[in-house]
């Protein structure tokens, strides 16, 4: 296990945030030790706005056995493929590609989401083509010092939401996938990819706000004329209104001011999770 003081700006996709004591756990014994004091769990840091002052709690990252990920080859004639246990620290983009290579369908809607498996379960990450919850067979949690396996229905997965017990860490999942022809999987992936074309390539944490029922937060921000608005090095993307981008060296305070500016004009709910104190 590695314990080191790190800048969370380096461990988040937005590239913002002060320091914390980061505990990278490699075994169940490490996990037990790391969670003996107040902690937060960090996945791939792709849905987080972290305070410039960092966080006082331990930040637990899944490494070692928790990153092991094999989907298993589909057997001839198999109609439903249940994968082996996949570590929650594994990265979704690699799994989406691995599934396509093996001829397994079910993860295509998640193409382009830069999440860890655990973070994707916590957020029920997805696109309009589908969510991770639809592909889950079982979820293993570490909670109050013990491991237990849950049926995904017990997590109450909704639109970018779940109900994990407080402090619970997703440690492994099994997926339920369907063997399918490579061309069909590739066609689905191309469709999902096309739907992301308007999203900026710059540093961001994905969509900042949830879509209100039947509408798009990005469209509303666009119509309100807020695209291109800047606070220091943070900017509401000109390409997609629901993305706040870090144009280089942005501070959490600046990003937060943009969030507030949007919320002064529109009743939008934040999709990001905020870590630490913000003004
Ligand atoms: P983090 O950001 O590290 O953490 C998010 C939350 O999950 C925190 O509360 C954290 O404590 C918790 N968490 C993380 N790991 C675990 C674990 N093992 N157990 C328990 N809790 C855990 N999201 C979508 O849904 N659809 C999209 O299309 C999409 N596109 C994106 C595009 C870009 C360019 C970016 C940067 C982000 C995008 N996102 C999208 C947002 C983000 O990828 C998702 O919210 C994702 O699920 C976050 O996963 P993560 O591993 O990065 O979690
Ligand atoms: N639109 C505008 N202006 C903008 C942005 C969007 O007019 O600046 C319009 C588009 O033209 C389109 C509509 O709004 O008619 C919807 O836009 P888009 O197709 O880009 O989808 P979205 O609702 O903005 C959602 C998810 C994304 C996901 C895409 C693809 C949310 C908050 N966002 O975006 O998820 O990648 O669909 O399925 O649910 C995320 O959650 O972080 C995320 C990026």
mmCIF file of N, CA and C in Angstrom, residues 96-97 99-105 108 111 180-194:
data_model
loop_
_atom_site.group_PDB
_atom_site.id
_atom_site.type_symbol
_atom_site.label_atom_id
_atom_site.label_comp_id
_atom_site.label_asym_id
_atom_site.label_seq_id
_atom_site.Cartn_x
_atom_site.Cartn_y
_atom_site.Cartn_z
ATOM 1 N N UNK A 96 -14.780 -1.226 -22.112
ATOM 2 C CA UNK A 96 -15.667 -1.064 -23.266
ATOM 3 C C UNK A 96 -14.970 -1.635 -24.513
ATOM 4 N N UNK A 97 -13.674 -1.341 -24.642
ATOM 5 C CA UNK A 97 -12.909 -1.843 -25.793
ATOM 6 C C UNK A 97 -12.736 -3.353 -25.709
ATOM 7 N N UNK A 99 -14.666 -5.538 -24.235
ATOM 8 C CA UNK A 99 -15.938 -6.205 -24.529
ATOM 9 C C UNK A 99 -16.156 -6.283 -26.037
ATOM 10 N N UNK A 100 -15.862 -5.190 -26.727
ATOM 11 C CA UNK A 100 -16.052 -5.163 -28.186
ATOM 12 C C UNK A 100 -15.133 -6.203 -28.844
ATOM 13 N N UNK A 101 -13.906 -6.283 -28.351
ATOM 14 C CA UNK A 101 -12.926 -7.224 -28.920
ATOM 15 C C UNK A 101 -13.377 -8.672 -28.725
ATOM 16 N N UNK A 102 -14.036 -8.939 -27.592
ATOM 17 C CA UNK A 102 -14.487 -10.299 -27.280
ATOM 18 C C UNK A 102 -15.841 -10.637 -27.902
ATOM 19 N N UNK A 103 -16.491 -9.648 -28.530
ATOM 20 C CA UNK A 103 -17.824 -9.885 -29.088
ATOM 21 C C UNK A 103 -18.887 -9.931 -28.004
ATOM 22 N N UNK A 104 -18.751 -9.046 -27.014
ATOM 23 C CA UNK A 104 -19.740 -8.983 -25.937
ATOM 24 C C UNK A 104 -20.423 -7.628 -25.951
ATOM 25 N N UNK A 105 -21.737 -7.653 -26.023
ATOM 26 C CA UNK A 105 -22.520 -6.421 -26.097
ATOM 27 C C UNK A 105 -23.092 -6.062 -24.729
ATOM 28 N N UNK A 108 -21.505 -0.813 -24.716
ATOM 29 C CA UNK A 108 -21.360 0.226 -25.745
ATOM 30 C C UNK A 108 -21.888 1.594 -25.322
ATOM 31 N N UNK A 111 -19.321 4.085 -23.855
ATOM 32 C CA UNK A 111 -18.153 4.534 -24.621
ATOM 33 C C UNK A 111 -17.908 6.023 -24.365
ATOM 34 N N UNK A 180 -22.543 -10.968 -29.249
ATOM 35 C CA UNK A 180 -23.140 -10.335 -30.433
ATOM 36 C C UNK A 180 -22.079 -10.210 -31.514
ATOM 37 N N UNK A 181 -22.515 -10.081 -32.780
ATOM 38 C CA UNK A 181 -21.547 -9.923 -33.864
ATOM 39 C C UNK A 181 -20.761 -8.622 -33.719
ATOM 40 N N UNK A 182 -19.477 -8.693 -34.064
ATOM 41 C CA UNK A 182 -18.596 -7.524 -33.928
ATOM 42 C C UNK A 182 -19.152 -6.304 -34.660
ATOM 43 N N UNK A 183 -19.742 -6.523 -35.838
ATOM 44 C CA UNK A 183 -20.235 -5.375 -36.625
ATOM 45 C C UNK A 183 -21.360 -4.656 -35.879
ATOM 46 N N UNK A 184 -22.218 -5.426 -35.217
ATOM 47 C CA UNK A 184 -23.348 -4.826 -34.496
ATOM 48 C C UNK A 184 -22.821 -3.977 -33.328
ATOM 49 N N UNK A 185 -21.808 -4.500 -32.641
ATOM 50 C CA UNK A 185 -21.231 -3.773 -31.500
ATOM 51 C C UNK A 185 -20.558 -2.501 -31.991
ATOM 52 N N UNK A 186 -19.808 -2.628 -33.094
ATOM 53 C CA UNK A 186 -19.116 -1.444 -33.624
ATOM 54 C C UNK A 186 -20.099 -0.385 -34.092
ATOM 55 N N UNK A 187 -21.212 -0.812 -34.682
ATOM 56 C CA UNK A 187 -22.218 0.158 -35.156
ATOM 57 C C UNK A 187 -22.820 0.913 -33.963
ATOM 58 N N UNK A 188 -23.083 0.189 -32.875
ATOM 59 C CA UNK A 188 -23.623 0.835 -31.669
ATOM 60 C C UNK A 188 -22.621 1.843 -31.107
ATOM 61 N N UNK A 189 -21.346 1.433 -31.092
ATOM 62 C CA UNK A 189 -20.303 2.312 -30.548
ATOM 63 C C UNK A 189 -20.153 3.565 -31.406
ATOM 64 N N UNK A 190 -20.290 3.422 -32.696
ATOM 65 C CA UNK A 190 -20.163 4.584 -33.587
ATOM 66 C C UNK A 190 -21.303 5.572 -33.323
ATOM 67 N N UNK A 191 -22.480 5.020 -33.019
ATOM 68 C CA UNK A 191 -23.638 5.868 -32.727
ATOM 69 C C UNK A 191 -23.417 6.667 -31.430
ATOM 70 N N UNK A 192 -22.906 5.983 -30.415
ATOM 71 C CA UNK A 192 -22.649 6.643 -29.131
ATOM 72 C C UNK A 192 -21.561 7.701 -29.307
ATOM 73 N N UNK A 193 -20.532 7.346 -30.054
ATOM 74 C CA UNK A 193 -19.426 8.267 -30.298
ATOM 75 C C UNK A 193 -19.929 9.529 -31.000
ATOM 76 N N UNK A 194 -20.814 9.355 -31.972
ATOM 77 C CA UNK A 194 -21.336 10.500 -32.734
ATOM 78 C C UNK A 194 -22.104 11.454 -31.817
#
